[in-house]
Amino acid sequence: MKRSGVILLLALGAILGIAAPAAADGVMSGGDVHVAQSLGDRDLTVIIRRVAEVPGPVHVDVVTHAGSPPGEVTLTARAAGAPTSTAKVVLGATPGFYSGVVQVDRPGPWELAVDEATIPFVVPAVVASPWEKTTYGGFIAAGLLLFVALGFAVFGRPGLALVPTAGMVAAIAVGVTAALLSPSIPPVAAPGTQLDPTYDNVMNPYERTSTADFSRPPVNLVPSLKGQDLVLSLTDGSSGRPVDDLLVHDSAFIHLVVVSPAGNLRHLHPVRTAPGEYRARLRDPEQGTHAIAAEIARRGGGVQLLRSRVDVSGTAAATPHDGKAELTEEIREAGRPSTITARFGERDLQPWLGMLGHMIVVGPVTGAAADAPIWAHVHSMIPPTPGLPDQPDESVAAYGPDVPFTYSFPLPGKYLVWIQVERDYSVVTVPAVVEVPAAKGVAEK
């Protein structure tokens, strides 16, 4: 009787002493979605805040930048079979954050329209993970077996009490093991990142699904001009169907680089206007052939860089970039890492597209930029800073003054380089020309 009572007390202490596991591993709560949008004459960042509960509100911040005209945009949240929710957001003349709220009533695939731009997003379901279920199941089973064992002990059957006691110890062991291992188990992929998001896989993210082939074929890019809008038609290289599975990659669906005949850069983020169709406004373009490169990330297909060119019949004169910075270059021979550091003088830089800075590289250039074999998009990461958030948004202006980049120029020759940062909600573009020497012992062709 004493031995079984001690075992029961130890088991009861274990049940009461084990803390409940963190629910973060099993809750598909998602996170904020930041999407840069070149919407007409406005350069915006649309932030869809994390959905806390369903049904409930979705808070949307629209961040305006210098040069974006004031006015009103309409936010519309819609999903198949769900009531449509709309909200008006009045954008002021001062760049910054402007907020609106729309409603969602169910988890699953949704779409947020910002005027004619449409942004697909997923409202995740709150789903317990298998190891979370195992943890709670083990402790619940142990609690039930504890009462059974106590019953046998109270009614004078201590021998029989050993059976449920042994089961209770095993149940505690299962629960404790699951609780201890759960933080080290990788979380399931967020809905919509590997598979096409559907109501079923959002509600059952832990359902075993074949991962044999998530790949997607290459994308065909066909650019065209409609008025001042550059329209990008994206089709699947295998089926020819419109490509409508782009992921938000570095805070945009498409990072579009347009280089004019005079060597001026536009870094745009086309808006989705239909499945497989994206467009961005070319304000006062120069006449001639413009080189374009579109960086995308396709669901299950990785990052792709699509290149093309488009002829523009504009009449505007070339406007050179006026951004200024002190550049320190350590250019090594082709194939070895080089370092370029831009110093902007103040610790007042803001994150742009989730980064401290961006560097666009085109070269080697011997004629038109469209003929250059190398196009690259290099990042300067946000350094961890005590007292500042790990993933700051554009409201934090406390970085710099140095913005370093490391890049291995693969071929010798002359490269066009543009460094971009954000200050006072304005994107500053600093152009430069870099001469890369050939590797020692390699004859330049």
CSV table of C-alpha atoms in Angstrom, one decimal:
chain,number,residue,atom,x,y,z
A,1,MET,CA,0.0,0.0,0.0
A,2,LYS,CA,2.8,2.4,0.9
A,3,ARG,CA,4.8,1.6,-2.3
A,4,SER,CA,1.8,2.1,-4.6
A,5,GLY,CA,0.9,5.3,-2.7
A,6,VAL,CA,4.3,6.7,-3.2
A,7,ILE,CA,4.2,5.9,-6.9
A,8,LEU,CA,0.8,7.6,-7.2
A,9,LEU,CA,2.0,10.7,-5.4
A,10,LEU,CA,5.1,10.9,-7.6
A,11,ALA,CA,3.0,10.6,-10.7
A,12,LEU,CA,0.6,13.2,-9.5
A,13,GLY,CA,3.5,15.6,-8.8
A,14,ALA,CA,4.8,15.0,-12.3
A,15,ILE,CA,1.4,15.8,-13.9
A,16,LEU,CA,1.0,19.0,-11.9
A,17,GLY,CA,4.7,20.0,-12.2
A,18,ILE,CA,5.0,19.8,-16.0
A,19,ALA,CA,4.2,23.0,-17.7
A,20,ALA,CA,1.9,23.0,-20.7
A,21,PRO,CA,3.9,23.1,-24.0
A,22,ALA,CA,4.1,26.4,-26.0
A,23,ALA,CA,1.3,26.6,-28.5
A,24,ALA,CA,3.4,28.4,-31.0
A,25,ASP,CA,4.5,25.1,-32.6
A,26,GLY,CA,1.0,24.1,-33.4
A,27,VAL,CA,-0.7,27.4,-34.2
A,28,MET,CA,-0.6,28.4,-37.8
A,29,SER,CA,-0.9,32.0,-36.9
A,30,GLY,CA,1.1,33.3,-39.9
A,31,GLY,CA,2.7,36.7,-39.9
A,32,ASP,CA,2.4,40.2,-41.4
A,33,VAL,CA,2.5,40.2,-45.2
A,34,HIS,CA,4.5,43.2,-46.7
A,35,VAL,CA,3.9,43.8,-50.4
A,36,ALA,CA,5.4,46.6,-52.4
A,37,GLN,CA,3.0,47.9,-55.1
A,38,SER,CA,3.7,50.4,-57.9
A,39,LEU,CA,0.1,51.3,-58.3
A,40,GLY,CA,-0.3,53.9,-61.0
A,41,ASP,CA,1.6,57.0,-60.0
A,42,ARG,CA,1.8,55.8,-56.4
A,43,ASP,CA,4.7,53.8,-54.8
A,44,LEU,CA,3.1,52.0,-51.9
A,45,THR,CA,3.8,49.3,-49.4
A,46,VAL,CA,0.7,47.3,-48.4
A,47,ILE,CA,1.0,45.5,-45.0
A,48,ILE,CA,-1.6,42.9,-44.2
A,49,ARG,CA,-1.3,42.4,-40.5
A,50,ARG,CA,-1.5,39.0,-38.9
A,51,VAL,CA,-5.0,37.7,-38.5
A,52,ALA,CA,-5.6,37.0,-34.7
A,53,GLU,CA,-9.0,35.3,-34.9
A,54,VAL,CA,-11.7,34.2,-37.4
A,55,PRO,CA,-14.2,35.7,-37.8
A,56,GLY,CA,-12.5,39.0,-37.1
A,57,PRO,CA,-10.8,42.1,-38.5
A,58,VAL,CA,-7.8,42.3,-40.8
A,59,HIS,CA,-5.8,45.4,-40.2
A,60,VAL,CA,-4.1,46.8,-43.3
A,61,ASP,CA,-1.5,49.6,-43.4
A,62,VAL,CA,-0.8,51.4,-46.6
A,63,VAL,CA,2.6,53.1,-46.6
A,64,THR,CA,3.1,56.0,-49.0
A,65,HIS,CA,6.4,57.3,-50.3
A,66,ALA,CA,7.7,60.6,-51.5
A,67,GLY,CA,6.1,61.6,-54.8
A,68,SER,CA,3.0,59.6,-54.3
A,69,PRO,CA,-0.1,61.8,-54.8
A,70,PRO,CA,-2.7,62.1,-52.0
A,71,GLY,CA,-6.1,60.6,-52.5
A,72,GLU,CA,-8.3,57.7,-51.6
A,73,VAL,CA,-7.9,54.0,-52.2
A,74,THR,CA,-10.4,51.2,-51.7
A,75,LEU,CA,-9.6,48.0,-49.8
A,76,THR,CA,-11.7,45.0,-50.6
A,77,ALA,CA,-11.4,41.5,-49.0
A,78,ARG,CA,-13.0,38.7,-50.8
A,79,ALA,CA,-13.0,34.9,-50.9
A,80,ALA,CA,-15.1,32.3,-52.6
A,81,GLY,CA,-18.5,32.0,-50.9
A,82,ALA,CA,-17.6,34.8,-48.4
A,83,PRO,CA,-19.3,38.2,-48.0
A,84,THR,CA,-17.2,41.0,-49.5
A,85,SER,CA,-15.7,43.5,-47.0
A,86,THR,CA,-14.6,47.0,-48.1
A,87,ALA,CA,-12.9,50.0,-46.5
A,88,LYS,CA,-11.7,53.4,-47.6
A,89,VAL,CA,-8.2,54.6,-46.8
A,90,VAL,CA,-7.5,58.3,-47.3
A,91,LEU,CA,-3.9,58.9,-48.2
A,92,GLY,CA,-2.5,62.2,-47.1
A,93,ALA,CA,0.1,64.5,-48.7
A,94,THR,CA,2.7,63.5,-46.1
A,95,PRO,CA,4.4,60.1,-46.7
A,96,GLY,CA,3.8,57.5,-44.0
A,97,PHE,CA,1.4,55.0,-42.7
A,98,TYR,CA,-2.4,55.1,-43.4
A,99,SER,CA,-4.7,52.4,-42.0
A,100,GLY,CA,-7.9,50.5,-42.9
A,101,VAL,CA,-9.8,47.5,-41.6
A,102,VAL,CA,-11.6,44.8,-43.5
A,103,GLN,CA,-13.3,41.7,-42.2
A,104,VAL,CA,-12.8,38.0,-42.8
A,105,ASP,CA,-15.1,35.2,-41.6
A,106,ARG,CA,-13.2,32.0,-42.4
A,107,PRO,CA,-9.7,30.6,-42.8
A,108,GLY,CA,-8.4,29.8,-46.3
A,109,PRO,CA,-7.4,31.6,-49.5
A,110,TRP,CA,-8.4,35.3,-49.7
A,111,GLU,CA,-7.7,38.2,-51.9
A,112,LEU,CA,-7.2,41.8,-50.9
A,113,ALA,CA,-7.9,44.3,-53.7
A,114,VAL,CA,-6.3,47.8,-53.5
A,115,ASP,CA,-8.2,49.6,-56.2
A,116,GLU,CA,-7.4,47.5,-59.3
A,117,ALA,CA,-4.4,45.7,-57.7
A,118,THR,CA,-5.1,42.3,-56.2
A,119,ILE,CA,-3.0,40.6,-53.5
A,120,PRO,CA,-3.7,36.9,-52.7
A,121,PHE,CA,-3.1,36.0,-49.1
A,122,VAL,CA,-4.0,33.2,-46.7
A,123,VAL,CA,-6.0,33.4,-43.5
A,124,PRO,CA,-4.5,30.5,-41.5
A,125,ALA,CA,-6.5,28.2,-39.3
A,126,VAL,CA,-5.5,27.6,-35.7
A,127,VAL,CA,-4.6,24.0,-35.7
A,128,ALA,CA,-3.0,21.9,-33.0
A,129,SER,CA,0.2,20.0,-34.1
A,130,PRO,CA,0.4,16.2,-33.7
A,131,TRP,CA,3.0,16.6,-30.9
A,132,GLU,CA,0.8,19.1,-29.1
A,133,LYS,CA,-2.0,16.6,-29.3
A,134,THR,CA,0.3,13.9,-28.0
A,135,THR,CA,1.4,16.0,-25.1
A,136,TYR,CA,-2.1,16.9,-23.9
A,137,GLY,CA,-3.3,13.4,-24.7
A,138,GLY,CA,-0.6,11.8,-22.6
A,139,PHE,CA,-1.3,14.0,-19.6
A,140,ILE,CA,-5.1,13.5,-19.9
A,141,ALA,CA,-4.6,9.7,-20.1
A,142,ALA,CA,-2.3,9.9,-17.1
A,143,GLY,CA,-4.9,11.8,-15.1
A,144,LEU,CA,-7.7,9.3,-15.9
A,145,LEU,CA,-5.4,6.4,-15.0
A,146,LEU,CA,-4.5,8.1,-11.7
A,147,PHE,CA,-8.2,8.1,-10.6
A,148,VAL,CA,-8.5,4.4,-11.6
A,149,ALA,CA,-5.4,3.6,-9.6
A,150,LEU,CA,-6.6,5.6,-6.6
A,151,GLY,CA,-9.9,3.7,-6.8
A,152,PHE,CA,-8.2,0.4,-6.6
A,153,ALA,CA,-6.0,1.5,-3.7
A,154,VAL,CA,-8.9,2.9,-1.7
A,155,PHE,CA,-11.0,-0.2,-2.1
A,156,GLY,CA,-8.3,-2.5,-1.0
A,157,ARG,CA,-6.9,-3.8,-4.3
A,158,PRO,CA,-3.4,-2.5,-4.3
A,159,GLY,CA,-2.2,-5.3,-6.6
A,160,LEU,CA,-4.6,-4.2,-9.3
A,161,ALA,CA,-3.6,-0.6,-8.8
A,162,LEU,CA,-0.1,-1.3,-10.2
A,163,VAL,CA,-1.6,-1.9,-13.7
A,164,PRO,CA,-3.1,1.6,-14.2
A,165,THR,CA,-0.1,3.1,-12.3
A,166,ALA,CA,2.2,1.6,-14.9
A,167,GLY,CA,0.0,2.9,-17.7
A,168,MET,CA,0.0,6.3,-16.0
A,169,VAL,CA,3.8,6.4,-15.9
A,170,ALA,CA,3.9,5.5,-19.6
A,171,ALA,CA,1.4,8.2,-20.5
A,172,ILE,CA,3.4,10.8,-18.5
A,173,ALA,CA,6.6,9.7,-20.3
A,174,VAL,CA,4.9,10.1,-23.7
A,175,GLY,CA,3.5,13.6,-22.8
A,176,VAL,CA,6.8,14.8,-21.3
A,177,THR,CA,8.8,13.5,-24.3
A,178,ALA,CA,6.4,15.3,-26.8
A,179,ALA,CA,6.6,18.5,-24.7
A,180,LEU,CA,10.4,18.5,-24.6
A,181,LEU,CA,10.9,17.6,-28.3
A,182,SER,CA,8.2,19.9,-29.7
A,183,PRO,CA,10.4,23.1,-29.8
A,184,SER,CA,13.0,21.3,-31.9
A,185,ILE,CA,10.6,19.9,-34.4
A,186,PRO,CA,10.5,22.2,-37.5
A,187,PRO,CA,7.1,23.8,-38.0
A,188,VAL,CA,5.0,22.9,-41.0
A,189,ALA,CA,5.3,25.2,-43.9
A,190,ALA,CA,3.0,28.1,-43.9
A,191,PRO,CA,-0.1,27.5,-46.0
A,192,GLY,CA,0.3,28.5,-49.6
A,193,THR,CA,4.2,28.4,-49.7
A,194,GLN,CA,4.6,24.9,-51.1
A,195,LEU,CA,1.2,23.8,-52.2
A,196,ASP,CA,-1.5,25.8,-53.9
A,197,PRO,CA,-3.6,27.1,-51.0
A,198,THR,CA,-7.0,25.5,-50.6
A,199,TYR,CA,-9.5,25.4,-47.8
A,200,ASP,CA,-8.6,21.7,-47.2
A,201,ASN,CA,-4.9,22.1,-46.8
A,202,VAL,CA,-5.3,25.3,-44.7
A,203,MET,CA,-7.5,23.4,-42.3
A,204,ASN,CA,-5.3,20.3,-42.3
A,205,PRO,CA,-1.7,21.6,-42.7
A,206,TYR,CA,-0.3,18.5,-41.0
A,207,GLU,CA,-1.9,16.1,-43.4
A,208,ARG,CA,0.8,14.0,-45.1
A,209,THR,CA,1.2,15.2,-48.7
A,210,SER,CA,3.6,13.9,-51.3
A,211,THR,CA,6.7,16.1,-51.5
A,212,ALA,CA,8.1,14.3,-54.5
A,213,ASP,CA,7.8,17.2,-56.9
A,214,PHE,CA,6.8,20.7,-55.9
A,215,SER,CA,8.7,22.1,-58.9
A,216,ARG,CA,7.2,24.4,-61.5
A,217,PRO,CA,8.3,24.9,-65.1
A,218,PRO,CA,10.1,28.1,-66.2
A,219,VAL,CA,8.0,31.1,-66.8
A,220,ASN,CA,7.7,32.9,-70.1
A,221,LEU,CA,7.7,36.7,-69.9
A,222,VAL,CA,6.1,38.8,-72.6
A,223,PRO,CA,6.2,42.6,-72.0
A,224,SER,CA,4.0,45.2,-73.8
A,225,LEU,CA,3.0,48.8,-73.4
A,226,LYS,CA,-0.6,50.1,-72.9
A,227,GLY,CA,-0.4,53.8,-72.7
A,228,GLN,CA,2.2,54.5,-70.0
A,229,ASP,CA,1.7,51.1,-68.4
A,230,LEU,CA,4.2,48.4,-68.8
A,231,VAL,CA,2.2,45.1,-68.9
A,232,LEU,CA,3.9,41.8,-68.1
A,233,SER,CA,2.2,38.6,-69.3
A,234,LEU,CA,3.5,35.6,-67.4
A,235,THR,CA,2.7,32.1,-68.8
A,236,ASP,CA,3.8,28.6,-67.8
A,237,GLY,CA,6.6,27.3,-70.0
A,238,SER,CA,4.9,23.8,-70.1
A,239,SER,CA,1.2,24.4,-70.3
A,240,GLY,CA,1.1,28.0,-71.7
A,241,ARG,CA,-1.5,28.9,-69.0
A,242,PRO,CA,-1.3,32.1,-67.0
A,243,VAL,CA,1.1,31.9,-64.1
A,244,ASP,CA,-0.8,32.7,-60.9
A,245,ASP,CA,1.3,31.1,-58.2
A,246,LEU,CA,3.8,33.8,-57.4
A,247,LEU,CA,4.9,34.2,-53.8
A,248,VAL,CA,5.8,37.3,-51.9
A,249,HIS,CA,9.6,37.4,-52.3
A,250,ASP,CA,11.5,40.1,-50.5
A,251,SER,CA,8.3,42.0,-49.9
A,252,ALA,CA,7.1,42.0,-53.5
A,253,PHE,CA,5.5,39.6,-56.1
A,254,ILE,CA,7.8,41.0,-58.8
A,255,HIS,CA,11.0,43.0,-58.5
A,256,LEU,CA,11.1,44.7,-61.9
A,257,VAL,CA,14.3,46.5,-63.0
A,258,VAL,CA,14.0,48.7,-66.1
A,259,VAL,CA,17.1,50.3,-67.5
A,260,SER,CA,16.6,53.1,-70.0
A,261,PRO,CA,18.8,53.7,-73.1
A,262,ALA,CA,20.6,56.5,-71.1
A,263,GLY,CA,21.4,54.1,-68.3
A,264,ASN,CA,18.8,55.3,-65.8
A,265,LEU,CA,17.2,52.7,-63.5
A,266,ARG,CA,13.6,52.1,-62.4
A,267,HIS,CA,13.0,49.6,-59.6
A,268,LEU,CA,9.3,48.9,-59.8
A,269,HIS,CA,6.9,46.4,-58.2
A,270,PRO,CA,4.1,45.6,-60.7
A,271,VAL,CA,0.6,45.1,-59.3
A,272,ARG,CA,-1.4,42.0,-60.1
A,273,THR,CA,-4.4,42.9,-62.2
A,274,ALA,CA,-5.5,39.4,-63.4
A,275,PRO,CA,-4.1,35.9,-63.2
A,276,GLY,CA,-0.7,36.0,-65.0
A,277,GLU,CA,-1.0,39.8,-65.7
A,278,TYR,CA,1.0,42.4,-63.8
A,279,ARG,CA,1.5,46.1,-64.7
A,280,ALA,CA,3.4,49.1,-63.6
A,281,ARG,CA,3.4,52.7,-64.7
A,282,LEU,CA,6.4,54.1,-66.6
A,283,ARG,CA,6.3,57.8,-65.8
A,284,ASP,CA,7.8,60.0,-68.6
A,285,PRO,CA,9.9,57.3,-70.2
A,286,GLU,CA,12.7,57.9,-72.6
A,287,GLN,CA,12.4,56.9,-76.2
A,288,GLY,CA,14.3,53.8,-77.3
A,289,THR,CA,14.8,50.2,-76.2
A,290,HIS,CA,14.5,49.6,-72.4
A,291,ALA,CA,16.1,46.5,-70.9
A,292,ILE,CA,13.9,44.8,-68.3
A,293,ALA,CA,14.6,42.0,-65.8
A,294,ALA,CA,11.8,40.5,-63.5
A,295,GLU,CA,12.8,38.6,-60.4
A,296,ILE,CA,10.0,36.3,-59.2
A,297,ALA,CA,9.6,33.4,-56.8
A,298,ARG,CA,7.1,30.7,-57.9
A,299,ARG,CA,5.4,28.4,-55.4
A,300,GLY,CA,7.5,25.3,-55.3
A,301,GLY,CA,9.7,26.5,-58.1
A,302,GLY,CA,12.2,28.8,-56.5
A,303,VAL,CA,13.5,32.2,-57.6
A,304,GLN,CA,13.6,32.9,-61.3
A,305,LEU,CA,15.1,35.9,-63.2
A,306,LEU,CA,13.2,36.7,-66.4
A,307,ARG,CA,14.8,39.1,-68.9
A,308,SER,CA,13.4,40.9,-72.0
A,309,ARG,CA,13.3,44.3,-73.6
A,310,VAL,CA,10.6,46.7,-74.7
A,311,ASP,CA,10.6,49.6,-77.2
A,312,VAL,CA,9.2,52.8,-75.9
A,313,SER,CA,8.1,55.7,-78.1
A,314,GLY,CA,8.5,58.3,-75.4
A,315,THR,CA,9.9,61.8,-75.9
A,316,ALA,CA,11.0,62.7,-72.4
A,317,ALA,CA,14.6,63.6,-71.9
A,318,ALA,CA,16.8,61.4,-69.7
A,319,THR,CA,16.7,62.4,-66.0
A,320,PRO,CA,19.9,61.3,-64.2
A,321,HIS,CA,19.8,60.0,-60.7
A,322,ASP,CA,20.8,62.7,-58.1
A,323,GLY,CA,21.4,60.4,-55.1
A,324,LYS,CA,24.7,61.1,-53.3
A,325,ALA,CA,26.9,58.8,-51.2
A,326,GLU,CA,30.5,58.3,-50.4
A,327,LEU,CA,31.5,55.0,-52.0
A,328,THR,CA,34.4,52.9,-50.8
A,329,GLU,CA,35.2,50.1,-53.2
A,330,GLU,CA,37.4,47.1,-52.8
A,331,ILE,CA,37.1,45.6,-56.3
A,332,ARG,CA,39.0,42.3,-56.8
A,333,GLU,CA,39.5,40.3,-59.9
A,334,ALA,CA,36.6,38.5,-61.6
A,335,GLY,CA,35.3,35.6,-59.7
A,336,ARG,CA,36.4,36.8,-56.2
A,337,PRO,CA,34.3,38.6,-53.7
A,338,SER,CA,34.4,42.4,-54.0
A,339,THR,CA,33.0,44.9,-51.4
A,340,ILE,CA,31.3,48.2,-52.1
A,341,THR,CA,30.2,50.3,-49.1
A,342,ALA,CA,28.0,53.4,-49.4
A,343,ARG,CA,28.2,56.0,-46.6
A,344,PHE,CA,25.1,58.2,-46.4
A,345,GLY,CA,26.2,60.4,-43.5
A,346,GLU,CA,23.4,59.9,-41.0
A,347,ARG,CA,21.8,57.0,-39.0
A,348,ASP,CA,18.4,57.8,-40.4
A,349,LEU,CA,17.9,55.1,-43.1
A,350,GLN,CA,14.7,53.1,-43.1
A,351,PRO,CA,14.3,49.5,-44.2
A,352,TRP,CA,13.1,49.1,-47.7
A,353,LEU,CA,11.7,45.8,-49.0
A,354,GLY,CA,12.9,44.3,-45.8
A,355,MET,CA,16.6,45.2,-46.4
A,356,LEU,CA,18.9,48.0,-45.4
A,357,GLY,CA,19.9,48.5,-49.0
A,358,HIS,CA,19.7,47.1,-52.6
A,359,MET,CA,22.4,47.0,-55.3
A,360,ILE,CA,21.5,46.4,-58.9
A,361,VAL,CA,24.4,45.2,-61.1
A,362,VAL,CA,24.4,45.1,-64.9
A,363,GLY,CA,27.4,44.2,-67.0
A,364,PRO,CA,29.9,43.8,-68.5
A,365,VAL,CA,28.6,46.6,-70.6
A,366,THR,CA,30.0,47.2,-74.1
A,367,GLY,CA,26.9,48.7,-75.7
A,368,ALA,CA,23.3,48.6,-74.7
A,369,ALA,CA,22.4,47.4,-71.2
A,370,ALA,CA,20.0,44.9,-72.7
A,371,ASP,CA,22.9,43.0,-74.2
A,372,ALA,CA,24.8,42.6,-70.9
A,373,PRO,CA,25.1,39.0,-69.8
A,374,ILE,CA,25.1,39.6,-66.1
A,375,TRP,CA,22.2,41.0,-64.1
A,376,ALA,CA,22.2,40.8,-60.3
A,377,HIS,CA,20.2,42.1,-57.3
A,378,VAL,CA,22.3,42.2,-54.2
A,379,HIS,CA,21.2,43.0,-50.6
A,380,SER,CA,22.6,44.7,-47.6
A,381,MET,CA,21.0,43.1,-44.6
A,382,ILE,CA,19.6,44.9,-41.6
A,383,PRO,CA,22.1,44.5,-38.7
A,384,PRO,CA,20.7,43.4,-35.4
A,385,THR,CA,20.6,46.5,-33.2
A,386,PRO,CA,19.9,46.5,-29.4
A,387,GLY,CA,16.6,48.2,-28.6
A,388,LEU,CA,15.2,47.9,-32.1
A,389,PRO,CA,12.9,45.2,-33.4
A,390,ASP,CA,14.4,42.1,-35.2
A,391,GLN,CA,12.2,42.7,-38.3
A,392,PRO,CA,11.6,46.4,-38.4
A,393,ASP,CA,9.3,48.1,-40.9
A,394,GLU,CA,9.6,51.4,-42.6
A,395,SER,CA,8.5,53.3,-39.5
A,396,VAL,CA,12.0,52.7,-38.0
A,397,ALA,CA,14.6,55.3,-39.3
A,398,ALA,CA,17.7,54.4,-37.3
A,399,TYR,CA,20.1,52.6,-39.6
A,400,GLY,CA,23.3,53.5,-41.4
A,401,PRO,CA,25.3,55.4,-42.2
A,402,ASP,CA,27.3,52.6,-43.8
A,403,VAL,CA,25.5,50.3,-46.2
A,404,PRO,CA,27.9,47.4,-47.3
A,405,PHE,CA,27.5,45.1,-50.2
A,406,THR,CA,29.5,42.0,-51.1
A,407,TYR,CA,29.4,40.6,-54.7
A,408,SER,CA,31.6,38.4,-56.9
A,409,PHE,CA,31.6,39.9,-60.4
A,410,PRO,CA,31.9,36.8,-62.6
A,411,LEU,CA,33.4,38.4,-65.6
A,412,PRO,CA,35.9,41.2,-66.1
A,413,GLY,CA,34.8,44.5,-67.6
A,414,LYS,CA,32.7,47.6,-66.9
A,415,TYR,CA,29.6,47.2,-64.8
A,416,LEU,CA,26.7,49.6,-64.2
A,417,VAL,CA,25.8,49.7,-60.5
A,418,TRP,CA,22.9,51.4,-58.7
A,419,ILE,CA,22.7,51.5,-54.9
A,420,GLN,CA,19.3,52.1,-53.4
A,421,VAL,CA,18.3,53.0,-49.8
A,422,GLU,CA,15.3,54.7,-48.2
A,423,ARG,CA,15.3,57.9,-46.3
A,424,ASP,CA,12.3,60.0,-45.3
A,425,TYR,CA,10.0,57.6,-47.2
A,426,SER,CA,12.0,58.4,-50.3
A,427,VAL,CA,14.1,55.9,-52.3
A,428,VAL,CA,17.6,57.3,-52.9
A,429,THR,CA,19.4,55.9,-56.0
A,430,VAL,CA,23.1,56.3,-56.3
A,431,PRO,CA,24.6,55.3,-59.7
A,432,ALA,CA,28.2,54.1,-60.1
A,433,VAL,CA,30.5,52.5,-62.7
A,434,VAL,CA,32.8,49.6,-61.6
A,435,GLU,CA,35.8,48.3,-63.5
A,436,VAL,CA,36.5,44.7,-62.7
A,437,PRO,CA,39.9,43.3,-63.6
A,438,ALA,CA,40.5,39.9,-65.1
A,439,ALA,CA,41.8,37.1,-62.9
A,440,LYS,CA,45.5,36.8,-62.9
A,441,GLY,CA,46.8,34.4,-65.5
A,442,VAL,CA,43.5,34.5,-67.4
A,443,ALA,CA,43.6,36.3,-70.8
A,444,GLU,CA,40.7,38.7,-71.2
A,445,LYS,CA,38.7,37.9,-74.3
